Tab-separated table of C-alpha atoms and ligand atoms in Angstrom:
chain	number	residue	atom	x	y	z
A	6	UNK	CA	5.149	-17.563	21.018
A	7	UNK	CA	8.896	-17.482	20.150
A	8	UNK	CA	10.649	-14.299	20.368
A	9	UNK	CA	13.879	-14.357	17.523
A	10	UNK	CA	16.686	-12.090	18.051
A	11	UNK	CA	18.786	-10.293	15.658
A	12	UNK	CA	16.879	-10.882	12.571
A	13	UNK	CA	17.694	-9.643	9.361
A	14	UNK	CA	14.784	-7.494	8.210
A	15	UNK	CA	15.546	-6.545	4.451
A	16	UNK	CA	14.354	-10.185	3.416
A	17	UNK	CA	10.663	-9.570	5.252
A	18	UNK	CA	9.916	-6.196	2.782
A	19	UNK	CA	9.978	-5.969	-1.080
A	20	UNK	CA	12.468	-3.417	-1.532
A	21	UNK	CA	15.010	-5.359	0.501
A	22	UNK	CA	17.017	-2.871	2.267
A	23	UNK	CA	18.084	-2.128	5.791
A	24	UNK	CA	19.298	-3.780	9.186
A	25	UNK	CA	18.281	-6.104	11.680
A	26	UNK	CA	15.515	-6.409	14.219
A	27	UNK	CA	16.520	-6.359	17.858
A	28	UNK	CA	13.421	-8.472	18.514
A	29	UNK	CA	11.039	-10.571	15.977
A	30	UNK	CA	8.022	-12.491	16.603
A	31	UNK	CA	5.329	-13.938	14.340
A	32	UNK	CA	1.655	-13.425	15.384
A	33	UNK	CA	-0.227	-17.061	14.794
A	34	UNK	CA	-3.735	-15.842	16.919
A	35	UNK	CA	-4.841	-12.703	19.002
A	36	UNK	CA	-3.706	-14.550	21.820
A	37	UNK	CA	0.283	-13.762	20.522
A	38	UNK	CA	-0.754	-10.270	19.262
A	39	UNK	CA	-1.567	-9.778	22.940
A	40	UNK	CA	1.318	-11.511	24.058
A	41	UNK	CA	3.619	-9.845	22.202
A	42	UNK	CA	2.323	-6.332	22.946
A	43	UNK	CA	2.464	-7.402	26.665
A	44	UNK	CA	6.093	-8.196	26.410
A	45	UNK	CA	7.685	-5.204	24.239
A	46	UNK	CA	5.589	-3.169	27.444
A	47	UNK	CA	6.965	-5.146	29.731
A	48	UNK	CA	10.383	-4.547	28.602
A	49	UNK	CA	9.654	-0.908	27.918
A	50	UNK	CA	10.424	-1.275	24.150
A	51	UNK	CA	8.995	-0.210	21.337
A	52	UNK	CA	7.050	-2.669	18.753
A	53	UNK	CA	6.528	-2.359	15.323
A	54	UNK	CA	3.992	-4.271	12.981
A	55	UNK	CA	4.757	-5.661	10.333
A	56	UNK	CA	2.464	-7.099	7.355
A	57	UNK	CA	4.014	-8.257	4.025
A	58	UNK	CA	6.721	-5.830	3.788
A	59	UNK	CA	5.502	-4.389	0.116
A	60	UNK	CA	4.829	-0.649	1.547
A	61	UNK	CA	7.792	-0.443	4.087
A	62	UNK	CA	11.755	0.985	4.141
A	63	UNK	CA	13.873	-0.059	6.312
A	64	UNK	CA	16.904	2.133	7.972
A	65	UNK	CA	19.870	0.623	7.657
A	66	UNK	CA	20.627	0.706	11.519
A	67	UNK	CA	18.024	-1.706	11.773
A	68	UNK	CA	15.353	-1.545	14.802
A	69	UNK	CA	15.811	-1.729	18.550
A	70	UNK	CA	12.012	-2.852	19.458
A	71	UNK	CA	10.453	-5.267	18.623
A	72	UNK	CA	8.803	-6.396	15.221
A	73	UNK	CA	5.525	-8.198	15.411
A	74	UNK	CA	4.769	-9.907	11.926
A	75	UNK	CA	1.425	-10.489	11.768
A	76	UNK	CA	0.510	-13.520	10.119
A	77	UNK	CA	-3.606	-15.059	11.356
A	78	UNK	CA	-4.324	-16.610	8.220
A	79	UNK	CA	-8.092	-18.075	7.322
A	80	UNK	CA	-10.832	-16.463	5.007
A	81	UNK	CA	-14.443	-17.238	5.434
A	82	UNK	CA	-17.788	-16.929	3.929
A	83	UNK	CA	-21.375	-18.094	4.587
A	84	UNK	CA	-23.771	-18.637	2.099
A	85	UNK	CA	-22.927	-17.792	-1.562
A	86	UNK	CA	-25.627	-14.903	-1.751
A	87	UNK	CA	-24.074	-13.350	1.073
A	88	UNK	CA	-22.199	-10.684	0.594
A	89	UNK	CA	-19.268	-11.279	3.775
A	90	UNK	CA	-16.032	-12.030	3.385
A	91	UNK	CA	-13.949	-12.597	6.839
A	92	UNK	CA	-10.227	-12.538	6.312
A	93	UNK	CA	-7.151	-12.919	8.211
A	94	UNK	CA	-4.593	-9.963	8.279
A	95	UNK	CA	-1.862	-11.911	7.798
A	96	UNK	CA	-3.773	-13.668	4.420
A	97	UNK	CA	-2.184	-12.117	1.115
A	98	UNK	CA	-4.387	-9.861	-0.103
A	99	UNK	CA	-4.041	-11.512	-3.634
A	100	UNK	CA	-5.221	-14.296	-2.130
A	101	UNK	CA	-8.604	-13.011	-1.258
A	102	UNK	CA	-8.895	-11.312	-4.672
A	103	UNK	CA	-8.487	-14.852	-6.077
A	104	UNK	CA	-11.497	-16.136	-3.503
A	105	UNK	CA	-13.600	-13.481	-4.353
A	106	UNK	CA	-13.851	-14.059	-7.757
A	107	UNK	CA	-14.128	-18.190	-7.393
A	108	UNK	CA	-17.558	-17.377	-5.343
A	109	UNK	CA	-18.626	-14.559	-8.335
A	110	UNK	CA	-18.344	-11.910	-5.679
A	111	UNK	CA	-17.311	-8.074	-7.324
A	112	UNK	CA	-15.647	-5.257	-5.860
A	113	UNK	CA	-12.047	-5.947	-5.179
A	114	UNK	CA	-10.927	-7.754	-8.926
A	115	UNK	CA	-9.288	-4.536	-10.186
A	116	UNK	CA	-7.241	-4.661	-7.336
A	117	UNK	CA	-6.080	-7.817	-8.222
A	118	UNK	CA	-2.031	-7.959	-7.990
A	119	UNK	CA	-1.078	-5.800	-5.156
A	120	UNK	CA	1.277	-6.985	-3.045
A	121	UNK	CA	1.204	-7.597	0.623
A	122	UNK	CA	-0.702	-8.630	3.461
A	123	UNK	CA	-5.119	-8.250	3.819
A	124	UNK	CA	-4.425	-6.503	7.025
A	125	UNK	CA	-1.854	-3.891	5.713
A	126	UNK	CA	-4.841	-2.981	2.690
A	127	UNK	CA	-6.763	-0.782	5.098
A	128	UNK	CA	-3.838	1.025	6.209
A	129	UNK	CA	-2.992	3.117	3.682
A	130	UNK	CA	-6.416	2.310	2.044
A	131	UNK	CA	-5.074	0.354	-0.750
A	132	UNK	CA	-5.930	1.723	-4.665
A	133	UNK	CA	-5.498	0.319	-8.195
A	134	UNK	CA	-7.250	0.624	-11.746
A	135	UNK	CA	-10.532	1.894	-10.232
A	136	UNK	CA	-10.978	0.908	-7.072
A	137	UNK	CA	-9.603	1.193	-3.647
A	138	UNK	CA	-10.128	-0.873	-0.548
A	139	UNK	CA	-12.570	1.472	1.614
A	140	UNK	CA	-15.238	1.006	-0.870
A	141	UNK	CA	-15.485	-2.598	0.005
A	142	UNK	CA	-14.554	-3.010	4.083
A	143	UNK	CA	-17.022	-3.068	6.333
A	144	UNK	CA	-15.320	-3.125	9.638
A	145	UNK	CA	-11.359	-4.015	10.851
A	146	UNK	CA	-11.143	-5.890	14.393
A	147	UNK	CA	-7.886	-4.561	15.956
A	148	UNK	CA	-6.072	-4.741	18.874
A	149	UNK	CA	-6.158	-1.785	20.875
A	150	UNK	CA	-2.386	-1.089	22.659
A	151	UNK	CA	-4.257	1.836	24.154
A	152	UNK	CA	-7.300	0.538	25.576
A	153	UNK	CA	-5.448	-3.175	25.620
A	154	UNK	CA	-8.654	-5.025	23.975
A	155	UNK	CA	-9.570	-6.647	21.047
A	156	UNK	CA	-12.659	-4.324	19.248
A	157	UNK	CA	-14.038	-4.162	15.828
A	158	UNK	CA	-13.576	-0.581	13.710
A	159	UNK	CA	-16.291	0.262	11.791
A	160	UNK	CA	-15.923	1.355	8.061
A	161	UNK	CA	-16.104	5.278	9.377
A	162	UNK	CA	-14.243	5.204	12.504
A	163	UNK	CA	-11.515	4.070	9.817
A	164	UNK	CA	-11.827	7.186	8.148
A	165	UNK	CA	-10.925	6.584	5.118
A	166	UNK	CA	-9.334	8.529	2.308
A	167	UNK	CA	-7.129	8.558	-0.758
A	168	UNK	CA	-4.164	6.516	0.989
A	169	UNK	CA	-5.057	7.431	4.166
A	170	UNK	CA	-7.167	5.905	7.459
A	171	UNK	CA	-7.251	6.298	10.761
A	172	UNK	CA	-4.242	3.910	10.982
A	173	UNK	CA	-1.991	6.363	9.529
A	174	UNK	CA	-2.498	9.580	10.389
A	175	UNK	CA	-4.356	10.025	13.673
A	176	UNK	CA	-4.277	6.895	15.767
A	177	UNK	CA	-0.633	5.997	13.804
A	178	UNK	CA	0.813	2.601	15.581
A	179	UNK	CA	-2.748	2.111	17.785
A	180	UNK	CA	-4.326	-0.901	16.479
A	181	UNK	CA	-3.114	-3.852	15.177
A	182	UNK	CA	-5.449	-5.233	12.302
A	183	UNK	CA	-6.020	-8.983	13.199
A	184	UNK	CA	-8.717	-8.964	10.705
A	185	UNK	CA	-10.921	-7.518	7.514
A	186	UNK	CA	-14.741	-7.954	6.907
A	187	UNK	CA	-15.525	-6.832	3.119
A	188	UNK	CA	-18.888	-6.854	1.513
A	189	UNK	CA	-18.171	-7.337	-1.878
A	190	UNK	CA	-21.010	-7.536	-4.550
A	191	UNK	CA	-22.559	-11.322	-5.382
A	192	UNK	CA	-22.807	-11.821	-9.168
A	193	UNK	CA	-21.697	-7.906	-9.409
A	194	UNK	CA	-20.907	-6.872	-12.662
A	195	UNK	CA	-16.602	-6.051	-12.990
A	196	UNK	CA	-15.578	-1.986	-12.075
A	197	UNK	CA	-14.303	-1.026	-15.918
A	198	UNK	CA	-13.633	2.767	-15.022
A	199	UNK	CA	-10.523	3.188	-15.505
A	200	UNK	CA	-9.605	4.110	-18.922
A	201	UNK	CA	-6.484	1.471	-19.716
A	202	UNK	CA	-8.847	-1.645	-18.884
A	203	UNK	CA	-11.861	-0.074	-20.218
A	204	UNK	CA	-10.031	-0.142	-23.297
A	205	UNK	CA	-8.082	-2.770	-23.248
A	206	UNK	CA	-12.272	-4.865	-23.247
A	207	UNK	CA	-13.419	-2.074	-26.247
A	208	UNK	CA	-15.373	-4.156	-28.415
A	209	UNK	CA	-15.462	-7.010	-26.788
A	210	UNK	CA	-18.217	-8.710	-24.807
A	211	UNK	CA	-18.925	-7.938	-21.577
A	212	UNK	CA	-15.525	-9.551	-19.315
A	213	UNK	CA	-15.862	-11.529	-16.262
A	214	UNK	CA	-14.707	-10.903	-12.961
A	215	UNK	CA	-11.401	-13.169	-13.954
A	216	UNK	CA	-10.779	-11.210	-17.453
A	217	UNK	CA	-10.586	-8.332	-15.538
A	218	UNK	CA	-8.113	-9.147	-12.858
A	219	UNK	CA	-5.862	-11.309	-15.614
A	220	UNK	CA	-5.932	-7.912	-17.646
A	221	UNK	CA	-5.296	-5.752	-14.201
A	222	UNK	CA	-2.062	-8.288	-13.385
A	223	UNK	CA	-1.024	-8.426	-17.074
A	224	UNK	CA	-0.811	-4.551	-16.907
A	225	UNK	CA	0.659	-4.314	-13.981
A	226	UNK	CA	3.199	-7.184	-14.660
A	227	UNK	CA	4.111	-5.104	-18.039
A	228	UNK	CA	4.770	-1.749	-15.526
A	229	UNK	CA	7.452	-4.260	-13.105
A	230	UNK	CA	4.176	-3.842	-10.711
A	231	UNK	CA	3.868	-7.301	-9.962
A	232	UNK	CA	6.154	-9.298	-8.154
A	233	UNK	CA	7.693	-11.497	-10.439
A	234	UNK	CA	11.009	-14.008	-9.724
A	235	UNK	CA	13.883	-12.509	-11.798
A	236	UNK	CA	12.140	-9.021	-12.542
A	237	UNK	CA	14.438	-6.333	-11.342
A	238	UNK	CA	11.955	-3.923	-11.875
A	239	UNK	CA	9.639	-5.107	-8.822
A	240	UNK	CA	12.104	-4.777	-6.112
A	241	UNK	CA	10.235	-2.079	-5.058
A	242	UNK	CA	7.855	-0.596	-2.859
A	243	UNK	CA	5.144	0.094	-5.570
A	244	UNK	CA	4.579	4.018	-5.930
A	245	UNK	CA	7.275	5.710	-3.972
A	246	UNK	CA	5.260	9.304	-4.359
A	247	UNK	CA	1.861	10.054	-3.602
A	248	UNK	CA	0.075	12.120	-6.117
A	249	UNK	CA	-0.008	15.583	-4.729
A	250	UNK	CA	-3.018	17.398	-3.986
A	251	UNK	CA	-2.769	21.384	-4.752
A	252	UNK	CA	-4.970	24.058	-5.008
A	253	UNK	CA	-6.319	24.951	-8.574
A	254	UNK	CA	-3.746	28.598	-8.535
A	255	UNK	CA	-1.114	25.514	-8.327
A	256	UNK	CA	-2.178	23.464	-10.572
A	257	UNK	CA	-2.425	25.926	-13.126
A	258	UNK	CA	1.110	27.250	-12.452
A	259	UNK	CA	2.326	23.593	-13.117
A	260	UNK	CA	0.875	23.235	-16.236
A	261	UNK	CA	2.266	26.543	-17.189
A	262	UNK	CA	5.443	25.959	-16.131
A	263	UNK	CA	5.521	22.417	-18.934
A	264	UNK	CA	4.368	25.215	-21.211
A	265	UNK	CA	0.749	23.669	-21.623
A	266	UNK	CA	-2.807	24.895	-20.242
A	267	UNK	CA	-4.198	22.753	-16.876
A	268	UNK	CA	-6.672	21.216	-19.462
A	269	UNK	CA	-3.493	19.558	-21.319
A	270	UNK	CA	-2.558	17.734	-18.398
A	271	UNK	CA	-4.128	15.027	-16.946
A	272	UNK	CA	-5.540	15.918	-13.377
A	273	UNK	CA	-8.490	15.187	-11.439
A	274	UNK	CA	-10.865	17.186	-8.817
A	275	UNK	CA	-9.917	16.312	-4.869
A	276	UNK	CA	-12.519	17.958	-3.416
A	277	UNK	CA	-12.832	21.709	-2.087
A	278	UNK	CA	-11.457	23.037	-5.175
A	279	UNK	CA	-7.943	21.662	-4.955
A	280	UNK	CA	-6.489	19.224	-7.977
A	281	UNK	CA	-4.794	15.818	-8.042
A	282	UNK	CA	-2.153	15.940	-10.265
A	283	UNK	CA	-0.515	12.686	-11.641
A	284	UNK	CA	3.030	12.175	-9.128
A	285	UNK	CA	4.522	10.388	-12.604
A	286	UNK	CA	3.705	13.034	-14.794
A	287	UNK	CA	5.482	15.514	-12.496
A	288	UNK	CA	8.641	13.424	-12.851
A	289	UNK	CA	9.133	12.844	-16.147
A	290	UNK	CA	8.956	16.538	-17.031
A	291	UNK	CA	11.271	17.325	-14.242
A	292	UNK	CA	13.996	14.936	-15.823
A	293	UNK	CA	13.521	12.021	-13.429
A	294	UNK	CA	12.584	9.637	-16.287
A	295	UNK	CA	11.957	5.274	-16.174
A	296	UNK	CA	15.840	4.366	-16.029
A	297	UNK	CA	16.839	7.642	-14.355
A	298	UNK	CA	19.847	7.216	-12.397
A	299	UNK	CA	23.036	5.107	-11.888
A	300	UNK	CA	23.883	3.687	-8.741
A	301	UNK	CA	21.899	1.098	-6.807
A	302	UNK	CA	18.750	2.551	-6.559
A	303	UNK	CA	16.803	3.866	-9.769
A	304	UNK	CA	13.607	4.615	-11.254
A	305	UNK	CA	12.237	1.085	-12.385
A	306	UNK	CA	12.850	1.096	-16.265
A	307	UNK	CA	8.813	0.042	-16.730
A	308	UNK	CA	7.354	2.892	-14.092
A	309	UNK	CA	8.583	6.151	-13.527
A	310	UNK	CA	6.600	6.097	-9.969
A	311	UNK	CA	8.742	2.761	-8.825
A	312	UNK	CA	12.331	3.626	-7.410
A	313	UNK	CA	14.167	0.180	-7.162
A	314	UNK	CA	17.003	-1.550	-5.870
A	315	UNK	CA	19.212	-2.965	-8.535
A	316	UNK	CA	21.071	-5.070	-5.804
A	317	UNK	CA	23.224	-4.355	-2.298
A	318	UNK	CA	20.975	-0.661	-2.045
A	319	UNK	CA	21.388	0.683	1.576
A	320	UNK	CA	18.821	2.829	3.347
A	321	UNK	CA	20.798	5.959	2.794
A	322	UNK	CA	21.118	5.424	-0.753
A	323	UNK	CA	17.105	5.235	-0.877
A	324	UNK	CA	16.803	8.772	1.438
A	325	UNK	CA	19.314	10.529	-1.293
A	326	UNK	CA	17.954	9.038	-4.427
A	327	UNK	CA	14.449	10.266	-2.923
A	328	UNK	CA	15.800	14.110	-2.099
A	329	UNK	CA	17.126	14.226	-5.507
A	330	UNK	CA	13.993	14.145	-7.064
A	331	UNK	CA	12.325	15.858	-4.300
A	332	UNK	CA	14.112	19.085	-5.074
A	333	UNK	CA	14.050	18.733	-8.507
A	334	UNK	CA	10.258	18.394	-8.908
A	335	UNK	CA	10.161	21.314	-6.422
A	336	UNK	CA	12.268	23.603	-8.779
A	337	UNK	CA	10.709	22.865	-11.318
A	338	UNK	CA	7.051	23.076	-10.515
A	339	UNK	CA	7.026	24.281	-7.272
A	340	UNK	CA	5.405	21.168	-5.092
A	341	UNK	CA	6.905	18.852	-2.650
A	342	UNK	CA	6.205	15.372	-3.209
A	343	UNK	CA	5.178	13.008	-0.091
A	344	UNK	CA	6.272	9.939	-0.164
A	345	UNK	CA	4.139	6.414	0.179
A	346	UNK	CA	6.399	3.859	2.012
A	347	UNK	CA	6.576	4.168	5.379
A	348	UNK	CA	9.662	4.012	7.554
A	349	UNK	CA	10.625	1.507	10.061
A	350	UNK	CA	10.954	3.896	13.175
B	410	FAD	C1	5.244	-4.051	-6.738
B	410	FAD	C2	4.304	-3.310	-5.809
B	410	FAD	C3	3.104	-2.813	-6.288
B	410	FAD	C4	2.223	-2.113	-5.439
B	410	FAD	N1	1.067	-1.639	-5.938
B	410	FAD	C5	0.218	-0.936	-5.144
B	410	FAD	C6	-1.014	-0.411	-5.664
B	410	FAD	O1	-1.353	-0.592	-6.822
B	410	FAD	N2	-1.807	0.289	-4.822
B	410	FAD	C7	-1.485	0.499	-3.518
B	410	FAD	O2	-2.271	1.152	-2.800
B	410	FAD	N3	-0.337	0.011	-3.000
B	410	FAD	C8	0.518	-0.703	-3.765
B	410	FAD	N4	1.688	-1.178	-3.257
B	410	FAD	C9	2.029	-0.932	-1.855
B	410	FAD	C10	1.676	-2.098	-0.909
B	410	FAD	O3	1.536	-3.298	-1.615
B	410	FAD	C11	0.402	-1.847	-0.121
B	410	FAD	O4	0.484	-0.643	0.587
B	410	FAD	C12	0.114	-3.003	0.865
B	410	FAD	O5	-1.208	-2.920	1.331
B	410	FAD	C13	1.039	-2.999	2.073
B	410	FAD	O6	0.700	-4.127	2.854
B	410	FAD	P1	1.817	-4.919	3.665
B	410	FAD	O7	1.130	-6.031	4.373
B	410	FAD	O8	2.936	-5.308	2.779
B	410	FAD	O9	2.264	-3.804	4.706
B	410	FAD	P2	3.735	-3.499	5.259
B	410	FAD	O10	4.584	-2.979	4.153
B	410	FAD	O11	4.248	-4.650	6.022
B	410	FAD	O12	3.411	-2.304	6.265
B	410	FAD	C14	2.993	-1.055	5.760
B	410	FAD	C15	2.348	-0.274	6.924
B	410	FAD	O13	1.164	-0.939	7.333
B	410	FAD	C16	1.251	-1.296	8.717
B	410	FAD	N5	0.621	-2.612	8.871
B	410	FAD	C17	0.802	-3.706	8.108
B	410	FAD	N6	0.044	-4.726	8.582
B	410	FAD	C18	-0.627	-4.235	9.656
B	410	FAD	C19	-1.554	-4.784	10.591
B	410	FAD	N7	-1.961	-6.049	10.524
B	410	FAD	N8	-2.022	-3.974	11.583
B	410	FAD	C20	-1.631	-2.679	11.688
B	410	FAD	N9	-0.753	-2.106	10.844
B	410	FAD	C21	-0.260	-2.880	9.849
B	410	FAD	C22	2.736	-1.322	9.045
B	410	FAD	O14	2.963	-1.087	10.426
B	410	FAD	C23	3.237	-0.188	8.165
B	410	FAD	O15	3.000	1.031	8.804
B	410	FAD	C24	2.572	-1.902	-4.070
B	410	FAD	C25	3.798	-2.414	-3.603
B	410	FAD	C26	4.648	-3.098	-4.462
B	410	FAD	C27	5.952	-3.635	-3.928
């Protein structure tokens, strides 16, 4: 396994900011996952995984350790009535949606689109239009740095919930996901539960698998949420703010503060009493509207939950852009966003 120095690291992530790597490898097999692993340790440095780059900022001082991009490709099924799906972390994830519905297999077509890497899905336990990756993963084989072995997670160690495992909260730069199993649904019937698609096939006889995700990436391509050559709008890193979870007292005192009744706004149980209320919602009545501000980084002109890079964006310019509408949400309705991307560090 070659180990690159110096390598330029906005070109590896979507939003295209930041510095260099000290250190860069590429992961082919496990056998250079636990090379590489062994080397940063033998060295005393830090490492760093990296999937597709669609969910990741990078500070413009770069990074000292080393990055490990992990790219095992391969995706595998047995029989067609079999539910499995084995796939390599490094395979785009669009990729598998595009396998999955070739062999008639439901579960992951409304997810259909998203950017990135199969192994970064169960990270953040990737969510679009319905459905969200936990409901379909059976187990994740990582590599332990702890425990320094190769083991399979099953689909509760991962602990899944809304954009959130095991992977990043708790055991936070543990594993490295070499690969996915899914069980997806043979001859299932498409997830139509979210109310744009379910509309968008009103009328119409029952869709396919395929209609479905054409419809999901047609939606998403009109909201700059698809990475398109030449769109300005999807240099991004999808959703910059999570949607904020608050108790119902809160949630109230939002809607009050817009003037409306909670029943006005668009929000949705979380369990235990508390709300989700919608992250874009909160920024357009703040002020921070699609198109909002002027320098390199703005709100994407299609998607008020997109902050982009309109070209030669730093880091810094990012972390301000981000504050600004951090405080101003907070004055305004009293909650503090969380952001999605994570940081290089
Ligand atoms: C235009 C656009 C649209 C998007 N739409 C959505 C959406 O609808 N829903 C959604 O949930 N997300 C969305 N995203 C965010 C992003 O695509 C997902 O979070 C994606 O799964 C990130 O995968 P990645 O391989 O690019 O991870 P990276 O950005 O490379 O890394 C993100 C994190 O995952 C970790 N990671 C990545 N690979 C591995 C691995 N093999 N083992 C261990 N850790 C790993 C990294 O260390 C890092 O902490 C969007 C992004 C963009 C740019």
């Amino acid at each position: 396994m070659e180990i690159q120095e110096h390598v330029p690291l906005a070109p590896y992530t979507t939003f295209g900011v930041g510095g260099p790597a000290r250190w860069f490898a590429h992961a082919n097999t496990e056998a250079d996952v636990a090379e590489a692993v062994a080397w940063a340790e033998a060295r005393d440095l830090p490492l760093f995984v990296l999937g597709g780059g669609s969910n990741l900022l990078v500070p413009d001082s770069g990074y000292t350790g080393v990055v490990l991009q992990v790219d095992l490709r391969g995706m595998a099924k047995d029989q067609p009535s079999f539910p499995q799906f084995w796939v390599g972390a490094g395979e785009p994830w669009d990729n598998l949606v595009d396998f999955a519905i070739s062999t008639n297999c439901a579960g992951i077509e409304c997810l259909a689109g998203i950017p990135g890497s199969t192994g970064g899905t169960p990270v953040q336990n990737v969510g679009a239009y319905g459905q969200e990756v936990a409901q379909t993963i059976q187990q994740v084989r990582v590599y332990d740095r702890e425990r320094h072995e190769f083991r399979w997670l099953s689909h509760a160690d991962c602990r899944f919930r809304y954009r959130e495992s095991l992977f990043n909260t708790t055991a936070r730069g543990r594993y490295i996901v070499t690969s996915v199993e899914f069980s997806l649904t043979p001859g299932g019937k498409p997830t139509l539960t979210y109310a744009e698609l379910r509309e968008r096939f009103a009328g119409k006889p029952e869709p396919t698998l395929g209609e479905v995700a054409a419809a999901v990436r047609e939606i998403r391509q009109s909201k700059g949420m698809l990475l398109v050559d030449g769109d300005p709008d999807c240099r991004s890193a999808g959703s910059f703010f999570k949607n904020p979870v608050v108790s119902l007292e809160q949630a109230q005192g939002v809607a009050a503060a817009a003037g409306l009744r909670l029943e006005q706004m668009r929000h949705w149980p979380a369990g235990d009493g508390s709300m989700k209320l919608p992250a874009a919602w909160l920024l357009e009545h703040a002020g921070f509207v699609k198109g909002y501000g002027e320098g390199q980084v703005r709100i994407s002109s299609k998607h008020t939950l997109a902050l982009t890079n309109r070209g030669g964006a730093h880091y810094v310019d990012v972390l301000a852009f981000q504050q600004e509408i951090v405080a101003g949400v907070e004055r305004k309705f009293g909650v503090r966003l969380e952001r999605e991307p994570v940081t290089l560090e």
